[in-house]
Amino acid sequence: MPVLVAYASKHGATRGIAERIAVKLTDEDHPADARSVQEASGLEGYDAFVIGSATYGFHWMDEALAFVKLNSAVLARHPVWLFSSGPLGNEARDAKGQDLRTATVPKEISELQEVVQARGHRVFFGALDPDTLGFAERALRKLPAARAGLPEGDFRDWAEIDAWAGDIAHELARPPAS
Ligand SMILES: Cc1cc2nc3c(=O)[nH]c(=O)nc-3n(C[C@H](O)[C@H](O)[C@H](O)COP(=O)(O)O)c2cc1C
């Protein structure tokens, strides 16, 4: 069952997650391609889709939203999973004690899940390398309100990402309910 892992990534962290998911799916006998949403075409050749975006300002990136909108009819006829790469840091909870994976779910996720009838959505911790940031992002990071939430480092949990891709592989291998 060929799978497309389509991603929107500004600085590469989400691309890395998408590539890892594609490798794991391929290892589990579901040949998968990781492509940026701008490069992804020929959707007819795929039987399932994993779509992910980096989260900026509590939203998916515009190109990821456009990809889902443009291809919603095809996507809705196939198994689809969504993921977001966002929170940073080594703590699972923010200063108010909220679970970071829950607190950072992008605002449009429930609507997207409905549009494509997604089988699931997962938030993964991301990565931030200050050297890759543009001027405005560096300035924003210096604001007291943002500083604590945007620490430098690579917080991607590869074991968690592999496990999720493994779950998807198992679900794809399951015979359809009659
Ligand atoms: C300016 C800026 C704003 C961000 N806003 C959010 C946010 O609202 N929610 C979140 O979970 N992560 C946020 N992040 C963290 C990024 O989503 C995280 O670094 C992500 O892994 C980046 O993915 P990319 O390298 O693929 O672009 C922000 C990062 C930056 C630099």
Short mmCIF file of C-alpha atoms and ligand atoms in Angstrom, two decimals:
data_model
loop_
_atom_site.label_atom_id
_atom_site.label_comp_id
_atom_site.label_asym_id
_atom_site.label_seq_id
_atom_site.Cartn_x
_atom_site.Cartn_y
_atom_site.Cartn_z
CA MET A 1 0.00 0.00 0.00
CA PRO A 2 2.00 3.07 -1.16
CA VAL A 3 1.80 5.97 1.30
CA LEU A 4 2.53 9.66 0.78
CA VAL A 5 3.94 11.53 3.76
CA ALA A 6 3.38 15.17 2.81
CA TYR A 7 4.84 17.89 5.01
CA ALA A 8 5.19 21.65 5.41
CA SER A 9 8.41 22.65 7.13
CA LYS A 10 10.00 26.07 7.46
CA HIS A 11 13.32 25.15 9.06
CA GLY A 12 13.61 21.38 8.54
CA ALA A 13 12.42 19.82 11.82
CA THR A 14 9.09 18.70 10.39
CA ARG A 15 10.76 17.44 7.23
CA GLY A 16 12.91 15.21 9.46
CA ILE A 17 9.84 13.80 11.19
CA ALA A 18 8.12 13.14 7.85
CA GLU A 19 11.21 11.39 6.47
CA ARG A 20 11.45 9.23 9.57
CA ILE A 21 7.78 8.22 9.28
CA ALA A 22 8.32 7.32 5.61
CA VAL A 23 11.34 5.14 6.47
CA LYS A 24 9.44 3.34 9.21
CA LEU A 25 6.39 2.72 7.00
CA THR A 26 8.66 1.40 4.23
CA ASP A 27 10.39 -0.91 6.74
CA GLU A 28 6.94 -2.21 7.66
CA ASP A 29 6.13 -3.10 4.02
CA HIS A 30 4.20 0.06 3.16
CA PRO A 31 6.46 1.85 0.64
CA ALA A 32 6.29 5.53 1.50
CA ASP A 33 7.52 8.78 -0.05
CA ALA A 34 8.16 11.90 2.02
CA ARG A 35 7.52 15.02 -0.07
CA SER A 36 6.94 18.64 0.76
CA VAL A 37 3.36 19.72 0.10
CA GLN A 38 4.67 21.93 -2.70
CA GLU A 39 6.35 18.97 -4.42
CA ALA A 40 3.63 16.43 -3.75
CA SER A 41 1.71 15.55 -6.90
CA GLY A 42 0.21 12.46 -8.50
CA LEU A 43 -1.88 11.65 -5.46
CA GLU A 44 -3.72 8.97 -7.44
CA GLY A 45 -0.69 6.71 -7.02
CA TYR A 46 -1.09 6.51 -3.24
CA ASP A 47 -3.45 4.47 -1.09
CA ALA A 48 -2.95 6.37 2.17
CA PHE A 49 -1.67 9.75 3.36
CA VAL A 50 0.16 11.14 6.37
CA ILE A 51 0.16 14.94 6.36
CA GLY A 52 2.13 17.10 8.76
CA SER A 53 3.01 20.72 9.35
CA ALA A 54 5.15 22.77 11.63
CA THR A 55 3.10 24.91 14.01
CA TYR A 56 3.69 28.67 14.01
CA GLY A 57 1.59 31.04 16.12
CA PHE A 58 -0.84 28.19 16.93
CA HIS A 59 -1.50 27.44 13.25
CA TRP A 60 -0.41 25.00 10.56
CA MET A 61 1.60 26.58 7.78
CA ASP A 62 -0.47 28.09 4.94
CA GLU A 63 0.89 25.70 2.30
CA ALA A 64 -0.19 22.68 4.36
CA LEU A 65 -3.70 24.09 4.73
CA ALA A 66 -3.81 24.80 0.98
CA PHE A 67 -2.69 21.23 0.23
CA VAL A 68 -5.49 19.72 2.30
CA LYS A 69 -8.07 22.09 0.83
CA LEU A 70 -6.98 21.48 -2.76
CA ASN A 71 -6.91 17.70 -2.36
CA SER A 72 -9.75 17.22 0.11
CA ALA A 73 -11.87 15.11 -2.23
CA VAL A 74 -9.06 12.59 -2.89
CA LEU A 75 -7.94 12.59 0.74
CA ALA A 76 -11.43 11.95 2.08
CA ARG A 77 -11.60 8.69 0.06
CA HIS A 78 -8.41 7.28 1.63
CA PRO A 79 -6.99 6.65 5.09
CA VAL A 80 -5.40 9.88 6.35
CA TRP A 81 -3.40 10.71 9.47
CA LEU A 82 -2.29 14.20 10.51
CA PHE A 83 0.61 15.38 12.64
CA SER A 84 1.89 18.70 13.92
CA SER A 85 5.43 19.51 14.97
CA GLY A 86 5.47 22.21 17.54
CA PRO A 87 6.18 22.35 21.21
CA LEU A 88 9.78 22.72 22.32
CA GLY A 89 11.58 21.87 25.52
CA ASN A 90 12.14 18.92 27.82
CA GLU A 91 9.01 19.41 29.90
CA ALA A 92 5.73 17.70 29.02
CA ARG A 93 3.77 20.52 30.74
CA ASP A 94 3.85 24.30 30.49
CA ALA A 95 4.17 26.75 33.39
CA LYS A 96 0.41 26.54 34.04
CA GLY A 97 0.60 22.75 34.31
CA GLN A 98 -1.13 22.13 30.99
CA ASP A 99 -0.06 19.18 28.84
CA LEU A 100 1.98 20.82 26.07
CA ARG A 101 0.81 18.39 23.40
CA THR A 102 -2.77 19.38 24.14
CA ALA A 103 -2.14 23.09 24.67
CA THR A 104 -0.36 23.44 21.31
CA VAL A 105 -2.80 21.63 19.06
CA PRO A 106 -3.14 23.98 16.07
CA LYS A 107 -6.43 25.83 15.89
CA GLU A 108 -7.59 24.27 12.61
CA ILE A 109 -6.98 20.62 13.47
CA SER A 110 -10.54 19.60 14.31
CA GLU A 111 -11.80 21.18 11.10
CA LEU A 112 -9.08 19.46 9.05
CA GLN A 113 -9.83 16.13 10.71
CA GLU A 114 -13.44 16.49 9.71
CA VAL A 115 -12.70 17.54 6.12
CA VAL A 116 -10.50 14.52 5.37
CA GLN A 117 -12.07 12.12 7.88
CA ALA A 118 -8.62 11.71 9.45
CA ARG A 119 -8.03 8.58 11.49
CA GLY A 120 -5.87 10.46 13.94
CA HIS A 121 -3.79 13.51 14.76
CA ARG A 122 -0.57 13.59 16.76
CA VAL A 123 1.48 16.47 18.14
CA PHE A 124 5.23 15.82 18.19
CA PHE A 125 7.83 17.92 19.93
CA GLY A 126 9.92 19.82 17.36
CA ALA A 127 13.32 21.44 17.08
CA LEU A 128 14.68 24.97 16.99
CA ASP A 129 18.09 26.02 15.71
CA PRO A 130 18.53 29.80 16.24
CA ASP A 131 20.96 29.99 13.31
CA THR A 132 18.17 29.13 10.87
CA LEU A 133 15.74 31.81 12.09
CA GLY A 134 14.95 34.97 10.19
CA PHE A 135 15.11 38.46 11.66
CA ALA A 136 11.45 38.61 12.76
CA GLU A 137 11.62 35.17 14.39
CA ARG A 138 14.76 36.10 16.32
CA ALA A 139 13.09 39.30 17.51
CA LEU A 140 9.98 37.41 18.60
CA ARG A 141 12.07 34.89 20.52
CA LYS A 142 13.54 37.71 22.59
CA LEU A 143 10.14 38.82 23.89
CA PRO A 144 9.66 37.75 27.53
CA ALA A 145 6.36 36.02 26.73
CA ALA A 146 7.94 33.88 23.99
CA ARG A 147 11.33 33.18 25.50
CA ALA A 148 10.28 30.31 27.77
CA GLY A 149 8.25 28.63 25.03
CA LEU A 150 10.90 28.72 22.32
CA PRO A 151 14.08 27.15 23.72
CA GLU A 152 16.91 26.12 21.46
CA GLY A 153 17.37 22.39 20.85
CA ASP A 154 16.16 19.25 19.13
CA PHE A 155 13.30 17.78 21.14
CA ARG A 156 12.01 15.31 18.55
CA ASP A 157 11.25 11.96 20.17
CA TRP A 158 12.25 9.42 17.53
CA ALA A 159 10.97 6.43 19.51
CA GLU A 160 7.56 8.06 19.80
CA ILE A 161 7.55 8.95 16.09
CA ASP A 162 8.55 5.39 15.13
CA ALA A 163 5.85 3.94 17.37
CA TRP A 164 3.17 6.11 15.77
CA ALA A 165 4.31 5.16 12.26
CA GLY A 166 4.26 1.52 13.38
CA ASP A 167 0.66 1.90 14.55
CA ILE A 168 -0.27 3.34 11.15
CA ALA A 169 1.44 0.42 9.38
CA HIS A 170 -0.51 -2.06 11.47
CA GLU A 171 -3.77 -0.30 10.77
CA LEU A 172 -3.06 -0.29 7.03
CA ALA A 173 -2.31 -4.01 7.13
CA ARG A 174 -5.62 -4.79 8.79
CA PRO A 175 -8.26 -6.16 6.39
CA PRO A 176 -11.11 -3.68 5.80
CA ALA A 177 -14.15 -4.24 7.99
CA SER A 178 -16.86 -6.01 6.03
C1 LIG B 1 8.60 32.24 15.67
C2 LIG B 1 8.19 30.88 16.13
C3 LIG B 1 6.88 30.64 16.50
C4 LIG B 1 6.47 29.36 16.92
N1 LIG B 1 5.18 29.15 17.31
C5 LIG B 1 4.81 27.92 17.78
C6 LIG B 1 3.47 27.67 18.20
O1 LIG B 1 2.59 28.53 18.16
N2 LIG B 1 3.17 26.44 18.68
C7 LIG B 1 4.09 25.43 18.75
O2 LIG B 1 3.79 24.33 19.20
N3 LIG B 1 5.37 25.64 18.31
C8 LIG B 1 5.74 26.84 17.83
N4 LIG B 1 7.03 27.06 17.40
C9 LIG B 1 7.97 25.94 17.41
C10 LIG B 1 8.04 25.29 16.01
O3 LIG B 1 6.80 24.80 15.63
C11 LIG B 1 9.05 24.12 16.05
O4 LIG B 1 10.32 24.69 16.19
C12 LIG B 1 8.94 23.26 14.82
O5 LIG B 1 9.53 21.99 15.07
C13 LIG B 1 9.59 23.92 13.62
O6 LIG B 1 9.42 23.09 12.49
P1 LIG B 1 10.18 23.37 11.12
O7 LIG B 1 11.68 23.36 11.44
O8 LIG B 1 9.79 22.22 10.27
O9 LIG B 1 9.73 24.68 10.59
C14 LIG B 1 7.43 28.30 16.96
C15 LIG B 1 8.75 28.56 16.56
C16 LIG B 1 9.14 29.81 16.15
C17 LIG B 1 10.57 30.05 15.77
#
